[in-house]
């Protein structure tokens, strides 16, 4: 017999996250999700408005995990007193997002595929799509800031495209290859002084 | 003997021994009148308030007490009506100056307050009991996008928690939901509900500095004067220029002190006090208080001293150089937000709704008090066209050492519209990263804290990463 209640929206998001990662976003439907939670469709809709809301929550959860990984990597470098400037931090972040994409292929596709324009434009999610912009400090020199902003956006574009190419089987970059590309881009483009 | 929780509550709110006998009786009656039980008082005192408010600060306790004093006043309106006092209400958002001028003119013969605002704030922020008056959706359904403050006003009016006034001056200068609500209350016909609607066309050009448009200032000043004249006709109280001047002087005094408090708290390392506490002071100053401003001034002076002391001792709510977020909402109405960020290593700071830009302290172009009041209104970021709004906001952000701005909690209206556009402009002008959280700061029952936790964690990781790099770079310089 189906449960009448669940602990909250978090439980739905966790189940949806697992479902999408295992079977792809195409498998995400109210019926499948409700069945996996042992609740009725009606109970599901007491917690969420529609499937798009669930997709948004999955993307948000993906970003939460991704940003947590990135923070921990940088913190660990910081604590080990390694050089931590924009160049080295960019490389660390790129590697983290590569690892995240490889181990969460379906979630990554949902987060970054071009078909999800509306989520990219969602005001809650938007800042998190600018993954490398967390490295961009507030600075007096607005021109310099704009320049750095552009270069970080370019890095984001390259990294996203390479990971997507790998996931959908266009080019199976190894981690070493990926890092070499990132390294070359950063060493060539990060000259802001 | 069983402890009197009502008395303990008032003692915590810094009510003096001398005023206790009268205040206690009034507080018990007021609590009962608005539907708060002994259990609710106990919960607020022992759990809710200590969780969300830093009551180790005397200034904070005093300020909380002012909200309670005003709430008690509001529950005495029926009595005041029997004494033939005139009753005038204001609604938010509006400018307290014009309402304080009415009080300066009528003194003890007039009652002036913002009952829905005070009740909703006290019930929501201090008792987690806004549901008492926001639960009934007979007149405003959840699907009808609206500010829950208006739903609370209707529901409170219909059960006489808010008594009918001689007049409610319904400002529609940037939000017209208030006067529509008053019209609805009047149409329901269950009580006399005289309202004076005042508005200003939103017809200025994008980017135009509205405070410098003489015709616009003149038009607005005329609207303010017309409102006072209408109130004069209804109450027999003549509001003169000198009363407006008294109110302007009071406004200027408190603006300077609040600005000092905002900057001390936001720009200090470590940050000495949280965003909830900071908003407590700015919020109560944004409305007219029938109880007067003596207690408020004492609370403000007290908190300024306590904040300075903490800064000197380098005592903070988080370690030095932790990331800070400014707010484009008033966090005290959703107090869990501040504490959830704090748990994630981020402090909320000033609220742009109740803060000042350098424009606010520039000399005025006029001598007439109504023209000055109009110019003050048109210097406020939220009162003007989007282009001017973005510029005023960017100027304001320039004065604060913050790592980001947090927008949101306006899911009931503004965010469906143009603020998403202005946010991009402010980000560009200020270079400060903006974040947005869905929510409704007057009624967040559809946005449970546990469902927002993930978003807050993501923002926190983003900001902590950026701050870590900034701090590292500063070390290596």
XYZ file of C-alpha atoms in Angstrom:
670
model
C 0.000 0.000 0.000
C 1.314 3.426 -0.928
C 2.537 5.767 1.795
C 0.362 8.810 2.400
C 3.249 11.075 3.417
C 6.974 11.477 2.973
C 9.508 13.378 5.058
C 9.624 16.288 2.609
C 10.782 17.556 -0.756
C 14.342 16.472 -0.008
C 13.271 12.831 -0.166
C 11.763 13.382 -3.619
C 14.874 15.141 -4.881
C 17.142 12.358 -3.604
C 15.022 9.708 -5.350
C 14.819 11.760 -8.559
C 18.569 12.383 -8.512
C 19.253 8.644 -8.244
C 16.697 7.811 -10.937
C 18.145 10.302 -13.429
C 21.714 9.236 -12.761
C 20.850 5.557 -13.224
C 18.511 5.775 -16.199
C 18.806 9.239 -17.719
C 16.469 12.199 -17.677
C 14.096 10.473 -20.120
C 13.160 8.066 -17.333
C 11.997 10.878 -15.077
C 8.212 10.883 -14.851
C 5.754 11.445 -12.025
C 4.640 7.807 -12.214
C 8.184 6.386 -12.019
C 9.187 8.723 -9.261
C 6.049 8.133 -7.217
C 6.536 4.373 -7.595
C 10.150 4.564 -6.445
C 9.014 6.473 -3.346
C 6.014 4.203 -2.793
C 3.608 7.137 -2.889
C 0.743 8.076 -5.202
C 1.084 10.669 -7.957
C -1.276 12.874 -5.982
C 0.954 12.744 -2.905
C 3.935 13.626 -5.080
C 2.145 16.721 -6.351
C 1.493 17.853 -2.800
C 5.210 18.529 -2.587
C 6.127 19.676 -6.106
C 4.225 21.535 -8.800
C 5.471 19.671 -11.858
C 8.361 17.691 -13.370
C 10.237 20.870 -14.273
C 10.382 21.782 -10.625
C 11.926 18.397 -9.900
C 14.453 18.874 -12.708
C 15.394 22.239 -11.269
C 15.880 20.669 -7.854
C 18.092 17.938 -9.342
C 20.231 20.559 -11.066
C 20.468 22.567 -7.845
C 21.541 19.445 -5.969
C 24.117 18.732 -8.685
C 25.567 22.192 -8.217
C 25.593 21.796 -4.454
C 27.655 18.623 -4.762
C 29.943 20.122 -7.395
C 30.631 23.294 -5.418
C 31.234 21.270 -2.272
C 33.851 19.138 -4.046
C 35.540 22.205 -5.494
C 35.647 23.991 -2.174
C 37.192 20.991 -0.445
C 39.875 20.586 -3.118
C 40.875 24.231 -2.896
C 40.773 24.185 0.880
C 43.003 21.156 0.941
C 45.540 22.900 -1.342
C 45.301 25.958 0.854
C 45.916 23.979 4.026
C 48.883 22.217 2.431
C 50.306 25.665 1.680
C 50.392 25.034 -2.033
C 50.415 28.050 -4.320
C 46.803 29.098 -4.727
C 46.384 31.801 -7.314
C 43.812 32.148 -10.060
C 45.808 29.908 -12.409
C 46.260 27.007 -10.022
C 42.722 27.363 -8.679
C 41.308 27.263 -12.211
C 43.166 24.050 -12.933
C 41.929 22.468 -9.716
C 38.330 23.493 -10.459
C 38.551 22.204 -14.028
C 39.770 18.848 -12.810
C 36.970 18.674 -10.228
C 34.278 19.401 -12.775
C 35.802 16.759 -15.096
C 35.677 14.170 -12.302
C 32.140 15.186 -11.397
C 30.983 14.931 -15.017
C 32.580 11.512 -15.479
C 31.025 10.059 -12.367
C 27.585 11.726 -12.789
C 27.123 11.562 -16.564
C 23.349 11.816 -16.710
C 23.147 14.478 -14.043
C 25.864 16.462 -15.815
C 23.912 16.273 -19.061
C 20.793 17.524 -17.361
C 22.759 20.368 -15.806
C 24.721 21.512 -18.825
C 22.965 20.362 -22.004
C 21.924 23.216 -24.265
C 18.339 22.032 -24.142
C 18.001 23.319 -20.582
C 18.132 27.012 -21.495
C 15.338 27.872 -19.097
C 17.291 26.472 -16.176
C 20.394 28.363 -17.219
C 18.301 31.529 -17.127
C 16.643 30.703 -13.821
C 17.663 33.378 -11.326
C 18.391 30.901 -8.552
C 20.569 28.663 -10.700
C 22.202 31.242 -12.936
C 25.191 32.196 -10.751
C 26.176 28.539 -10.438
C 26.464 28.052 -14.182
C 29.317 30.553 -14.114
C 31.429 27.939 -12.443
C 34.813 29.665 -12.723
C 33.434 33.050 -11.737
C 33.763 32.118 -8.101
C 37.433 32.884 -8.694
C 36.726 36.417 -9.876
C 37.322 38.893 -7.077
C 35.721 42.300 -6.710
C 38.273 44.769 -8.065
C 38.531 48.490 -8.629
C 39.822 48.169 -12.202
C 36.595 47.446 -14.072
C 38.289 46.913 -17.429
C 40.638 44.341 -15.958
C 37.701 42.654 -14.267
C 35.837 42.439 -17.556
C 38.882 40.897 -19.219
C 39.260 38.268 -16.505
C 35.518 37.635 -16.662
C 35.762 36.886 -20.394
C 38.723 34.559 -20.037
C 37.011 32.635 -17.230
C 33.904 32.316 -19.382
C 36.028 30.969 -22.240
C 37.594 28.440 -19.908
C 34.147 27.424 -18.761
C 33.012 26.957 -22.344
C 36.016 24.802 -23.261
C 35.801 22.665 -20.150
C 32.028 22.128 -20.516
C 32.318 21.231 -24.175
C 35.134 18.744 -23.604
C 33.270 17.003 -20.814
C 30.051 16.906 -22.829
C 31.943 15.499 -25.834
C 33.328 12.780 -23.608
C 29.957 11.944 -22.053
C 28.072 11.670 -25.314
C 30.936 9.763 -26.968
C 32.210 12.299 -29.496
C 35.722 12.267 -28.070
C 36.845 10.136 -25.155
C 39.317 12.508 -23.509
C 41.470 10.936 -20.849
C 41.999 12.963 -17.710
C 45.587 13.538 -18.734
C 44.538 14.919 -22.116
C 41.887 17.099 -20.524
C 44.350 18.504 -18.008
C 46.837 19.229 -20.768
C 44.246 21.303 -22.656
C 43.275 23.216 -19.531
C 46.911 23.750 -18.652
C 47.701 25.174 -22.047
C 44.675 27.461 -22.042
C 45.399 28.789 -18.577
C 49.108 29.335 -19.196
C 48.385 31.119 -22.483
C 45.397 33.222 -21.538
C 45.856 34.115 -17.871
C 48.071 37.147 -18.341
C 46.165 39.952 -16.746
C 48.878 42.329 -15.542
C 4.848 29.583 42.931
C 4.679 29.118 39.191
C 6.881 31.427 37.194
C 4.955 34.120 35.305
C 6.163 33.607 31.748
C 4.542 36.869 30.612
C 6.534 38.827 33.163
C 9.739 37.018 32.308
C 9.109 37.839 28.666
C 8.781 41.554 29.433
C 11.828 41.497 31.689
C 13.828 39.970 28.846
C 12.569 42.788 26.609
C 13.988 45.302 29.092
C 10.707 46.557 30.537
C 11.579 48.373 33.772
C 10.438 47.393 37.270
C 8.445 50.631 37.512
C 6.418 50.033 34.373
C 5.973 46.302 35.011
C 2.628 46.238 36.892
C 0.761 48.157 34.173
C 2.736 46.691 31.284
C 2.225 43.133 32.495
C -1.522 43.498 32.656
C -1.599 45.115 29.230
C 0.711 42.512 27.725
C -1.426 39.631 28.985
C -4.523 41.276 27.542
C -2.750 42.088 24.262
C -1.394 38.559 23.849
C -4.824 37.106 24.491
C -6.404 39.591 22.117
C -4.192 38.573 19.194
C -4.414 34.861 19.961
C -1.071 34.140 21.656
C -1.281 31.551 24.418
C 0.938 31.102 27.452
C 2.546 28.230 25.588
C 3.332 30.520 22.634
C 5.001 33.043 24.935
C 7.018 30.290 26.549
C 8.080 28.910 23.166
C 9.136 32.369 21.964
C 11.050 33.168 25.107
C 12.803 29.855 25.585
C 13.266 28.610 22.038
C 12.478 30.877 19.086
C 13.910 34.205 20.239
C 17.193 32.807 21.662
C 17.673 30.833 18.427
C 17.202 33.738 16.071
C 18.052 36.855 18.070
C 21.246 37.689 19.880
C 19.647 38.683 23.152
C 23.009 38.828 24.881
C 22.992 42.379 23.456
C 20.945 44.758 25.592
C 20.252 46.973 22.583
C 18.652 44.022 20.813
C 16.489 43.207 23.835
C 15.419 46.838 24.084
C 14.559 46.938 20.391
C 12.528 43.733 20.601
C 10.712 45.420 23.471
C 9.745 48.364 21.257
C 7.920 46.032 18.882
C 6.053 44.583 21.870
C 5.252 48.056 23.219
C 3.822 49.078 19.859
C 1.850 45.858 19.620
C 0.320 46.552 23.039
C -0.596 50.042 21.796
C -2.337 48.572 18.767
C -4.493 46.352 20.945
C -5.610 49.436 22.895
C -7.219 51.109 19.895
C -10.771 50.158 20.928
C -10.131 51.905 24.225
C -8.665 54.933 22.482
C -11.742 55.128 20.289
C -13.925 55.241 23.396
C -11.769 58.149 24.562
C -12.528 59.888 21.239
C -8.939 59.739 20.072
C -8.507 59.828 16.326
C -7.080 56.682 14.759
C -4.810 56.861 11.708
C -3.092 53.860 10.157
C -0.285 53.656 7.675
C 0.749 50.804 5.434
C 4.133 49.604 4.291
C 5.922 50.593 2.122
C 5.502 54.245 2.878
C 7.446 57.043 4.450
C 7.224 57.338 8.223
C 7.948 61.086 8.044
C 4.449 62.003 6.876
C 2.820 59.784 9.514
C 5.043 61.093 12.277
C 4.028 64.613 11.277
C 0.423 63.635 12.033
C 1.511 62.470 15.484
C 3.500 65.670 16.059
C 0.353 67.620 15.154
C -2.215 65.595 17.100
C -0.001 64.449 19.992
C -2.040 62.381 22.478
C -5.268 63.120 20.628
C -4.276 60.899 17.746
C -3.147 57.312 17.445
C -0.767 56.668 14.517
C 0.680 53.268 13.728
C 1.108 50.545 11.102
C -0.899 47.770 12.775
C -0.700 45.074 10.099
C 3.045 45.563 9.710
C 3.748 45.446 13.446
C 1.468 42.489 14.110
C 2.739 40.472 11.161
C 6.359 41.191 12.048
C 5.957 40.366 15.726
C 3.938 37.227 15.097
C 6.241 35.982 12.359
C 9.656 37.039 13.591
C 9.280 36.547 17.338
C 6.634 33.844 17.703
C 6.564 31.878 14.431
C 2.808 32.425 14.524
C 2.020 34.387 11.378
C -0.152 31.453 10.393
C -2.738 32.773 12.850
C -3.746 35.397 10.298
C -2.138 34.217 7.080
C -3.705 30.800 7.092
C -7.193 31.867 5.984
C -7.075 32.300 2.218
C -10.768 33.153 1.730
C -9.994 36.568 0.273
C -6.503 36.124 -1.124
C -5.785 32.630 -2.345
C -2.276 31.211 -2.618
C -2.567 31.260 -6.398
C -3.401 34.956 -6.383
C 0.058 36.507 -6.290
C -0.005 39.038 -3.506
C 1.848 40.211 -0.482
C 0.778 38.144 2.515
C 0.877 41.302 4.594
C -2.334 42.289 2.821
C -3.912 38.931 3.524
C -2.973 39.411 7.170
C -4.547 42.920 7.133
C -7.839 41.619 5.805
C -7.983 38.676 8.182
C -6.951 40.754 11.202
C -9.507 43.438 10.349
C -12.360 41.004 9.996
C -11.841 39.666 13.521
C -11.196 43.127 14.985
C -7.611 42.386 15.921
C -7.124 45.518 13.865
C -9.903 47.931 14.786
C -11.354 50.127 12.078
C -9.572 53.480 11.963
C -10.810 56.994 11.264
C -8.659 56.710 8.176
C -5.966 54.542 6.701
C -3.595 56.460 4.462
C -2.933 53.937 1.760
C 0.296 54.733 -0.065
C 0.511 53.350 -3.554
C 3.681 55.097 -4.625
C 5.455 51.946 -5.606
C 3.199 49.100 -4.569
C -0.508 49.371 -5.263
C -1.550 46.142 -3.544
C -2.144 47.975 -0.274
C -4.840 50.322 -1.479
C -6.514 47.544 -3.462
C -6.640 45.561 -0.238
C -8.217 48.507 1.552
C -10.774 48.805 -1.212
C -11.561 45.110 -0.783
C -11.966 45.500 2.988
C -14.295 48.439 2.372
C -16.286 46.409 -0.177
C -16.697 43.517 2.244
C -18.787 46.015 4.157
C -18.447 44.353 7.526
C -16.881 47.411 9.077
C -16.261 51.064 8.407
C -12.977 51.229 6.547
C -12.168 54.706 5.356
C -9.037 54.789 3.257
C -7.192 57.586 1.510
C -5.458 56.317 -1.601
C -2.429 58.213 -2.837
C -0.334 57.305 -5.834
C 2.248 58.469 -8.314
C 2.292 57.459 -11.974
C 5.230 55.257 -12.961
C 5.939 57.374 -16.008
C 9.513 58.500 -15.549
C 12.154 57.690 -18.119
C 14.571 54.820 -17.649
C 17.623 56.084 -15.770
C 16.104 59.488 -15.022
C 17.124 60.939 -11.654
C 13.633 61.442 -10.308
C 14.708 63.475 -7.270
C 16.148 66.036 -9.681
C 12.971 66.322 -11.722
C 11.408 69.439 -10.199
C 7.958 68.802 -11.645
C 7.884 65.267 -10.286
C 9.040 66.357 -6.837
C 6.380 69.092 -6.873
C 3.663 66.645 -7.913
C 4.613 64.163 -5.201
C 4.831 66.933 -2.573
C 1.312 68.014 -3.560
C 0.083 64.429 -3.119
C 1.602 64.266 0.362
C 0.047 67.594 1.324
C -3.324 66.523 -0.086
C -3.148 63.380 2.065
C -2.533 65.474 5.158
C -5.375 67.828 4.258
C -7.750 64.899 3.852
C -6.695 63.520 7.242
C -7.168 67.026 8.670
C -10.750 67.101 7.379
C -11.538 63.698 8.865
C -9.880 64.196 12.248
C -9.923 67.953 12.750
C -6.168 67.845 13.307
C -4.328 70.488 11.343
C -0.940 69.275 10.120
C 1.295 72.266 9.600
C 4.708 72.754 8.017
C 6.318 72.863 11.459
C 5.044 69.335 12.174
C 6.561 68.103 8.935
C 9.811 69.846 9.873
C 9.836 68.142 13.286
C 9.328 64.802 11.560
C 12.091 65.566 9.054
C 14.540 66.453 11.821
C 13.700 63.191 13.594
C 14.120 61.247 10.351
C 17.502 62.850 9.720
C 18.747 62.047 13.226
C 17.781 58.380 13.024
C 18.982 57.975 9.437
C 22.475 59.060 10.412
C 22.592 56.726 13.392
C 21.188 53.786 11.436
C 23.663 54.414 8.641
C 26.471 54.407 11.188
C 25.200 51.126 12.650
C 24.919 49.507 9.208
C 28.458 50.482 8.294
C 29.999 49.595 11.641
C 28.459 46.139 11.561
C 29.008 45.386 7.874
C 32.508 46.738 7.450
C 34.051 45.487 10.704
C 36.309 42.424 10.891
C 35.048 40.263 12.398
C 31.402 41.215 11.954
C 30.090 42.009 15.440
C 26.367 41.358 14.949
C 24.108 39.478 12.500
C 21.750 40.537 9.739
C 18.634 39.710 11.746
C 19.610 42.047 14.546
C 20.632 44.788 12.149
C 17.297 44.627 10.337
C 15.480 44.820 13.648
C 16.544 48.445 14.057
C 16.073 49.642 10.478
C 12.653 48.030 10.169
C 11.071 49.626 13.201
C 12.465 53.009 12.115
C 10.714 52.679 8.760
C 7.256 52.995 10.323
C 5.455 55.454 12.593
C 5.304 54.393 16.236
C 2.457 55.534 18.426
C 4.543 54.572 21.419
C 7.072 57.244 20.424
C 10.767 57.144 19.690
C 12.338 57.681 23.109
C 12.862 53.968 23.707
C 14.030 53.479 20.147
C 16.691 56.138 20.465
C 17.925 54.578 23.713
C 18.041 51.147 22.058
C 19.901 52.548 19.071
C 22.447 54.362 21.228
C 22.878 51.236 23.332
C 23.468 48.943 20.359
C 25.933 51.393 18.818
C 27.980 51.281 22.011
C 27.770 47.495 22.244
C 28.808 47.089 18.618
C 31.764 49.451 19.085
C 32.814 47.470 22.152
C 32.689 44.191 20.230
C 34.688 45.716 17.383
C 37.323 46.925 19.824
C 37.561 43.496 21.411
C 37.474 41.865 17.950
C 34.468 39.779 18.973
C 32.458 38.516 16.044
C 29.713 36.189 14.979
C 32.187 34.446 12.631
C 35.992 34.491 12.351
C 37.655 37.492 10.712
C 37.400 37.729 6.911
C 34.470 35.342 6.613
C 32.288 36.098 3.570
C 29.456 38.605 3.951
C 26.214 38.991 2.067
C 24.104 42.111 1.792
C 20.336 41.590 1.554
C 17.693 43.032 -0.720
C 14.936 41.960 1.677
C 14.495 42.339 5.402
C 15.890 39.172 6.964
C 14.094 39.538 10.291
C 10.858 38.315 8.716
C 12.506 35.037 7.720
C 14.976 34.763 10.602
C 16.062 31.209 9.786
C 17.804 32.466 6.614
C 20.381 34.456 8.564
C 21.081 31.567 10.911
C 21.314 28.995 8.111
C 23.903 31.118 6.317
C 25.755 31.584 9.575
C 25.870 27.825 10.045
C 27.496 27.663 6.613
C 30.130 30.265 7.452
C 28.475 33.285 5.833
C 27.068 36.311 7.601
C 24.159 38.375 6.393
C 24.674 42.091 6.793
C 22.724 45.242 5.944
C 19.372 45.223 4.170
C 19.241 47.619 1.228
C 15.549 48.212 1.999
C 16.423 50.016 5.178
C 19.847 51.409 4.327
C 21.123 54.591 2.759
C 23.158 55.657 -0.216
C 25.314 58.799 -0.311
C 22.435 60.473 -2.151
C 20.343 60.277 1.025
C 22.721 62.588 2.848
C 23.113 65.234 0.176
C 21.653 68.711 0.754
C 18.081 69.201 -0.421
C 17.146 71.475 -3.297
C 14.110 72.872 -1.513
C 13.081 74.567 1.717
C 9.463 73.456 1.756
C 9.099 70.397 4.033
C 6.752 68.573 1.646
C 9.199 69.090 -1.199
C 11.988 67.752 1.029
C 9.895 64.702 1.983
C 9.142 64.100 -1.692
C 12.813 64.388 -2.580
C 13.722 61.902 0.162
C 11.196 59.428 -1.258
C 12.589 59.845 -4.769
C 16.132 59.239 -3.572
C 15.160 55.778 -2.397
C 16.268 52.991 -4.742
C 12.953 51.186 -4.477
C 10.804 54.211 -5.296
C 12.231 55.047 -8.684
C 12.597 53.742 -12.229
C 14.823 50.726 -12.792
C 17.748 52.596 -14.306
C 17.909 54.981 -11.356
C 17.292 52.073 -8.977
C 20.338 50.243 -10.330
C 22.538 53.335 -9.980
C 21.413 54.067 -6.413
C 21.920 50.427 -5.471
C 25.409 50.355 -7.006
C 26.301 53.564 -5.125
C 25.036 52.002 -1.911
C 27.003 48.788 -2.431
C 30.166 50.820 -2.989
C 30.124 51.782 0.662
C 29.962 48.265 2.013
C 32.676 45.657 2.177
C 30.588 42.675 1.115
C 31.212 39.590 -1.003
C 27.777 39.268 -2.543
C 24.176 40.413 -2.501
C 21.254 38.173 -1.753
C 17.968 38.920 -3.467
C 14.686 37.099 -3.237
C 11.844 36.316 -0.861
C 9.591 38.443 -3.053
C 8.127 35.531 -4.938
C 4.699 37.046 -4.331
C 5.276 39.897 -6.748
C 8.273 41.941 -7.781
C 10.479 39.114 -8.857
C 8.050 38.017 -11.464
C 8.813 41.282 -13.142
C 11.622 43.612 -13.805
C 13.965 43.226 -10.881
C 15.682 40.374 -12.663
C 16.702 42.926 -15.239
C 17.880 45.539 -12.754
C 19.911 42.926 -10.915
C 22.080 42.375 -13.990
C 22.737 46.101 -14.195
C 23.627 46.367 -10.522
C 25.986 43.410 -10.850
C 27.707 45.052 -13.787
C 27.974 48.451 -12.150
C 29.084 47.206 -8.735
C 31.106 44.113 -9.655
C 29.369 42.337 -6.781
C 27.992 38.847 -7.369
C 24.242 38.627 -6.822
C 22.323 35.561 -5.712
C 18.637 34.927 -5.619
C 16.492 32.698 -3.414
C 12.842 32.005 -4.063
C 10.673 32.695 -1.047
C 8.056 34.889 0.495
C 9.240 36.862 3.428
C 5.758 37.597 4.664
C 4.567 34.019 4.419
C 7.207 31.408 3.737
C 5.110 28.356 4.462
C 5.607 27.146 0.878
C 9.373 27.458 1.209
C 10.437 25.238 4.071
C 13.910 25.958 5.487
C 15.031 22.363 4.937
C 14.133 22.651 1.235
C 16.249 25.809 0.926
C 19.272 24.364 2.686
C 20.917 23.027 -0.471
C 20.722 26.406 -2.219
C 22.194 28.153 0.797
C 25.029 25.609 0.974
C 25.818 26.202 -2.724
C 25.959 29.967 -2.242
C 28.134 29.426 0.809
C 30.623 27.225 -1.063
C 30.750 29.752 -3.898
C 31.477 32.643 -1.539
C 33.865 30.747 0.698
C 35.902 29.648 -2.313
C 36.136 33.204 -3.547
C 37.004 34.530 -0.108
C 39.639 31.850 0.466
C 41.391 32.891 -2.739
C 41.059 36.561 -1.937
C 42.504 36.064 1.538
C 45.321 33.914 0.113
C 46.150 36.523 -2.508
C 46.168 39.258 0.132
C 48.579 37.157 2.221
C 51.000 36.716 -0.664
C 50.988 40.399 -1.637
